[in-house]
XYZ file of C-alpha atoms in Angstrom:
373
model
C 0.000 0.000 0.000
C 1.862 3.164 -1.145
C -0.271 5.381 1.114
C 0.188 3.318 4.271
C 1.683 5.319 7.142
C 2.734 4.551 10.710
C 2.210 6.936 13.624
C 4.245 6.300 16.775
C 4.155 7.963 20.198
C 7.245 7.621 22.394
C 7.442 8.327 26.123
C 10.260 10.430 27.562
C 13.102 8.433 29.074
C 13.268 9.250 32.787
C 17.000 8.527 32.763
C 17.790 11.648 30.714
C 20.066 14.026 32.590
C 19.657 17.796 32.839
C 22.988 18.177 31.104
C 21.940 16.114 28.081
C 21.425 18.154 24.933
C 19.998 15.455 22.689
C 17.833 12.356 22.785
C 18.373 9.569 20.290
C 15.638 7.530 18.608
C 16.389 4.436 16.571
C 13.836 2.522 14.497
C 14.429 -0.905 12.967
C 12.273 -2.189 10.112
C 12.444 -5.727 8.708
C 10.605 -7.029 5.674
C 10.794 -9.744 3.051
C 11.715 -8.949 -0.535
C 10.334 -10.777 -3.547
C 13.383 -13.072 -3.580
C 12.507 -14.241 -0.048
C 15.501 -12.394 1.404
C 15.187 -10.636 4.769
C 15.919 -6.896 4.610
C 16.774 -4.920 7.747
C 16.794 -1.134 7.735
C 17.921 0.997 10.675
C 16.951 4.668 10.949
C 18.506 6.847 13.665
C 17.424 10.344 14.639
C 18.892 12.888 17.035
C 16.358 15.187 18.693
C 17.416 18.326 20.619
C 16.087 18.544 24.168
C 14.056 21.604 25.122
C 15.688 24.019 27.558
C 12.424 25.377 28.970
C 8.670 25.419 28.416
C 8.867 28.030 25.683
C 11.492 26.033 23.809
C 9.407 22.877 24.182
C 6.229 24.484 22.826
C 8.071 26.034 19.899
C 9.450 22.604 18.997
C 6.013 21.005 18.608
C 4.775 20.540 15.052
C 1.220 21.878 15.152
C 0.174 19.686 12.241
C 1.672 16.440 13.504
C 0.346 16.722 17.084
C -3.402 16.584 16.264
C -2.810 13.778 13.769
C -1.022 11.582 16.305
C -3.593 12.222 19.041
C -6.446 11.955 16.547
C -5.282 8.603 15.201
C -5.028 7.258 18.734
C -8.592 8.416 19.443
C -9.932 6.905 16.224
C -8.009 3.681 16.891
C -9.657 3.432 20.315
C -13.049 3.981 18.679
C -12.369 0.782 16.708
C -10.671 -1.587 19.163
C -11.117 0.011 22.579
C -8.652 1.423 25.095
C -6.520 -1.443 26.319
C -4.161 -3.498 24.220
C -3.713 -6.105 26.973
C -7.403 -6.994 27.017
C -9.414 -8.835 24.366
C -10.181 -6.462 21.517
C -13.760 -5.243 21.182
C -13.551 -4.297 17.535
C -16.375 -2.163 16.155
C -17.209 -4.010 12.983
C -19.387 -2.445 10.314
C -22.975 -3.250 11.199
C -22.443 -3.298 14.965
C -23.880 0.164 15.577
C -24.257 -0.167 19.362
C -20.636 -1.207 19.899
C -19.425 1.499 17.522
C -21.350 4.191 19.424
C -20.076 2.940 22.775
C -16.432 2.977 21.677
C -16.876 6.374 19.989
C -18.213 7.867 23.218
C -15.243 6.432 25.130
C -12.856 7.930 22.577
C -14.554 11.321 22.942
C -14.159 11.082 26.709
C -10.457 10.252 26.341
C -9.933 13.205 24.001
C -11.660 15.518 26.510
C -9.477 14.168 29.315
C -6.327 14.753 27.252
C -7.277 18.372 26.545
C -8.041 18.881 30.252
C -4.616 17.491 31.239
C -2.787 19.763 28.789
C -4.747 22.792 29.981
C -4.165 21.990 33.660
C -0.420 21.515 33.167
C -0.168 24.762 31.200
C -1.974 26.741 33.907
C 0.365 25.362 36.549
C 3.342 26.485 34.478
C 1.848 29.961 34.120
C 1.745 30.247 37.900
C 5.487 29.872 37.924
C 7.007 33.322 37.392
C 9.969 31.905 35.530
C 7.726 30.008 33.132
C 5.553 33.099 32.677
C 8.581 35.162 31.727
C 9.639 32.501 29.254
C 6.306 32.869 27.490
C 6.696 36.617 26.892
C 7.095 37.360 23.215
C 10.221 38.852 21.698
C 9.717 41.778 19.351
C 11.129 39.750 16.470
C 8.522 37.009 17.013
C 5.485 39.262 17.322
C 4.536 38.678 13.688
C 4.485 34.897 14.054
C 0.915 33.601 13.443
C 1.181 31.081 16.281
C 2.074 33.867 18.738
C -0.310 36.565 17.544
C -3.049 35.206 19.799
C -1.017 35.931 22.907
C -1.103 39.682 22.359
C -4.791 39.809 21.475
C -6.753 41.284 24.329
C -9.854 39.561 25.586
C -8.910 36.052 24.506
C -8.819 34.138 27.780
C -8.078 30.904 25.886
C -4.429 31.998 25.688
C -4.113 31.604 29.460
C -5.825 28.214 29.554
C -4.107 26.457 26.648
C -0.739 26.931 24.916
C -1.243 29.514 22.125
C 1.285 27.612 20.016
C -1.150 24.667 19.950
C -4.348 26.616 19.240
C -4.698 25.297 15.685
C -4.150 21.752 16.945
C -6.907 22.240 19.505
C -9.366 23.410 16.840
C -8.564 20.390 14.678
C -9.178 18.032 17.604
C -12.505 19.762 18.218
C -13.551 19.195 14.616
C -12.453 15.550 14.821
C -14.495 15.104 17.994
C -17.706 16.212 16.283
C -16.973 14.346 13.046
C -18.591 10.997 12.131
C -15.322 9.263 13.070
C -15.910 9.979 16.774
C -19.384 11.435 17.111
C -22.119 8.833 17.652
C -25.361 9.482 15.866
C -27.149 9.289 12.531
C -24.868 11.722 10.657
C -23.420 8.878 8.577
C -24.255 5.261 8.017
C -22.385 2.573 9.944
C -20.502 1.437 6.847
C -19.470 4.984 5.935
C -18.148 5.663 9.423
C -16.144 2.451 9.431
C -14.630 3.363 6.068
C -13.708 6.879 7.260
C -11.919 5.436 10.298
C -10.000 2.947 8.209
C -8.858 5.659 5.816
C -7.875 8.051 8.614
C -5.701 5.415 10.295
C -3.743 4.610 7.145
C -3.558 7.849 5.117
C -0.614 10.311 5.281
C -0.518 13.642 7.073
C -2.018 15.992 4.469
C -4.998 13.723 3.871
C -5.618 13.319 7.599
C -5.538 17.089 8.164
C -8.163 17.457 5.438
C -10.299 14.724 7.027
C -10.166 16.275 10.499
C -11.501 19.718 9.594
C -12.804 21.243 6.361
C -10.637 23.844 4.623
C -12.572 26.870 3.394
C -11.827 29.615 0.878
C -14.206 32.385 -0.120
C -14.704 35.036 -2.777
C -16.577 38.145 -1.712
C -18.563 39.553 -4.620
C -19.987 43.018 -5.172
C -17.031 44.891 -3.663
C -16.066 47.767 -6.005
C -12.415 48.144 -6.957
C -11.373 44.633 -5.914
C -10.398 41.559 -7.920
C -12.274 38.428 -6.803
C -9.729 36.054 -5.267
C -10.006 32.985 -3.075
C -9.094 33.819 0.510
C -8.869 31.290 3.364
C -11.514 31.651 6.080
C -12.306 29.730 9.303
C -14.523 26.649 9.060
C -17.285 28.291 11.097
C -20.959 29.012 10.473
C -20.447 32.775 10.805
C -18.495 32.778 7.545
C -21.746 32.154 5.604
C -22.162 35.737 4.433
C -24.812 36.690 1.882
C -22.238 38.059 -0.570
C -19.768 35.168 -0.401
C -19.163 32.174 -2.626
C -17.323 29.533 -0.605
C -15.157 26.637 -1.784
C -14.715 23.896 0.824
C -12.618 20.729 0.891
C -13.343 18.044 3.491
C -11.493 15.169 1.824
C -14.478 12.988 0.973
C -16.633 15.955 -0.039
C -16.032 19.103 -2.102
C -18.516 21.961 -1.773
C -19.230 25.208 -3.584
C -21.719 27.244 -1.501
C -23.321 30.464 -2.726
C -24.875 33.094 -0.467
C -28.295 34.506 -1.356
C -26.784 37.682 -2.820
C -24.663 35.679 -5.297
C -27.312 33.499 -6.959
C -27.473 35.555 -10.151
C -26.086 33.943 -13.294
C -23.467 36.689 -13.583
C -21.546 34.907 -10.820
C -21.546 31.506 -12.529
C -17.977 32.140 -13.681
C -16.845 32.504 -10.064
C -18.623 29.294 -9.129
C -16.902 27.511 -12.000
C -13.557 28.894 -10.817
C -14.231 27.456 -7.339
C -15.113 24.083 -8.843
C -11.947 24.012 -10.930
C -9.884 24.964 -7.877
C -11.304 22.117 -5.784
C -11.086 19.515 -8.541
C -7.469 20.397 -9.272
C -6.657 20.239 -5.558
C -8.104 16.718 -5.264
C -7.271 15.248 -8.680
C -4.863 12.655 -7.252
C -6.942 11.802 -4.185
C -8.262 8.337 -3.506
C -11.060 7.675 -3.060
C -12.200 10.471 -5.371
C -14.365 12.993 -3.458
C -17.836 13.994 -4.577
C -18.459 17.586 -5.682
C -21.585 19.386 -4.404
C -22.707 22.775 -5.764
C -25.280 24.161 -3.320
C -27.065 27.466 -2.740
C -28.180 29.088 0.488
C -31.671 27.996 1.444
C -31.515 24.633 -0.327
C -32.024 21.552 1.790
C -28.920 19.987 0.231
C -26.780 22.835 1.584
C -27.023 21.169 4.991
C -24.507 18.608 3.701
C -22.029 21.468 3.892
C -23.209 23.615 6.800
C -23.352 20.696 9.263
C -19.569 20.304 8.843
C -18.941 23.832 10.132
C -18.362 24.731 13.775
C -21.530 26.385 15.188
C -19.899 29.665 16.249
C -23.242 31.469 15.918
C -24.034 30.166 19.417
C -21.160 32.175 20.969
C -21.169 35.816 22.171
C -20.357 38.191 19.318
C -17.337 39.790 21.025
C -15.739 36.366 21.507
C -16.299 35.350 17.895
C -14.748 38.563 16.573
C -11.475 37.694 18.325
C -11.336 34.447 16.359
C -12.581 35.945 13.059
C -11.741 39.692 12.942
C -13.304 40.108 9.470
C -16.719 40.120 11.176
C -15.964 43.675 12.301
C -16.307 44.847 8.680
C -19.994 43.876 8.527
C -22.536 46.659 8.528
C -25.373 46.468 11.094
C -27.718 45.272 8.342
C -25.278 42.589 7.175
C -24.721 41.440 10.756
C -28.458 41.158 11.350
C -28.919 39.200 8.117
C -26.111 36.824 9.113
C -27.507 36.133 12.578
C -31.019 35.650 11.177
C -29.767 32.524 9.412
C -29.533 30.828 12.820
C -32.661 32.175 14.509
C -33.893 28.616 15.100
C -30.686 27.445 16.738
C -31.250 25.047 19.634
C -29.033 26.140 22.534
C -29.542 22.751 24.191
C -28.118 20.902 21.186
C -25.325 18.399 21.764
C -23.420 20.002 18.864
C -21.792 22.741 20.928
C -19.457 25.447 19.689
C -15.708 25.248 20.111
C -15.734 27.768 22.938
C -18.457 25.992 24.927
C -16.789 22.622 24.433
C -13.332 23.807 25.490
C -14.421 25.493 28.701
C -16.641 22.542 29.577
C -13.596 20.215 29.559
C -10.822 22.624 30.629
C -12.430 24.090 33.758
C -11.113 22.910 37.105
C -14.423 21.296 38.058
C -14.968 19.579 34.729
C -15.937 15.875 34.799
C -13.177 15.405 32.206
C -10.670 15.622 35.051
C -11.808 12.249 36.421
C -13.344 10.545 33.419
C -11.477 8.946 30.576
C -7.851 8.046 29.963
C -5.239 10.239 28.309
C -4.571 9.528 24.639
C -0.861 9.537 25.535
C -1.213 6.501 27.812
C-alpha cells in the first residue's frame, strides 16, 4: 500500500540528565523482498532537548500533534482502550458497539485536553515560566504567537497559544462521524472513514479532520475576486460570499443569497476548478456538491462547520476579525440565518466545548484516559 503510514508515540526516558542536549531515537524495520531475502533497515534520529517550556512548545509541530492524538482516538473507537485486554472491535454493522467505543474515545480526548490545559496553567503560575512565554519583538509577527497579544482572549491563558490550531482540529475531529455517535453517517461509511484516517498520510488526515474553506466576496467595487482562506465556522456564511470547501471525501461550492445571479456563474466555476485540481490525485475520489443558500442539500455542507453562531459576538470577533467589517444590516442578516438554533443541542461550539472540559471542576478531570497513555 503506497499510502500506508505509521504513527508512533514515544514516552520520555526518565533517565535523561539535565545536562543532556539530545535524545536519540532508533527505528528498525524488517521485511521480506520478492526473492525471499530478509531486509533490515535501521533509521537513527537525534532530537534536541528543550531548555524550557517556551522552547518545548516552539518545537512542537502543530500539524503532527493533532494527527497523532487523533489517530489514537480513532483507533480506540475501533478496538477500545486497552491493548492487553481482548479487543472489542467495532465491525461495520455493529452500531451499538461502535457508538459505545466512539463515546469512550470522545471522553479520552476531553481528558487529554483537560490534562494539557491543567499543566499549562500550573506552568503559568510559575514566574519563571511566565517570563519565558513573553514574546520577543522579532517574534510578534508569528501567526502562532499573535493570539497571545490579542486582548480579551482568555483561551491563551488556559491552553498553549502555540497549539491553538491543533486544539481546533481536535474539536472538529471530535464532532466528526469518526468519533461522534449518531445518525450523521451510516455505519458502513463511518467504518470506512476510520479505516482511511488510520492509514492515510498527514495531508490527507488534516483534510479529514476539519474542512478547509476559501471564499470570494462579490460586489465589492475596486477589488479583484480572489479565493481567501476563512475559518470553518458558520459565521463565515455571508450573503455576498461564494465559498469553496474541501473536506477530503466531499467538495462543496456554496453560494450566499446575494450571489445566486447567473453573472456569478464564472466565479462558481472557478471554485469548482480549484477544488477539482486540488483533489485530482486523491483516492477515493471525493464527490463535488454545488449548493445554494436555502436549499435543503446545503445542509450537507453547513453541518460540517463549527456552530460559532451560538457564541457571544465579542468572543467570535477575536477568532474571526473580518466580522468587524460587517454593517449592522449585514450582521443582522447573518444572525437571522440561525434564529432557530437550539441552545440545548449536543453540537456545541468550540468555545463551549473547550471550557466545559478545561475548567477545574470539569468531569473530564476524572473521566477517561489520556490519549498519551
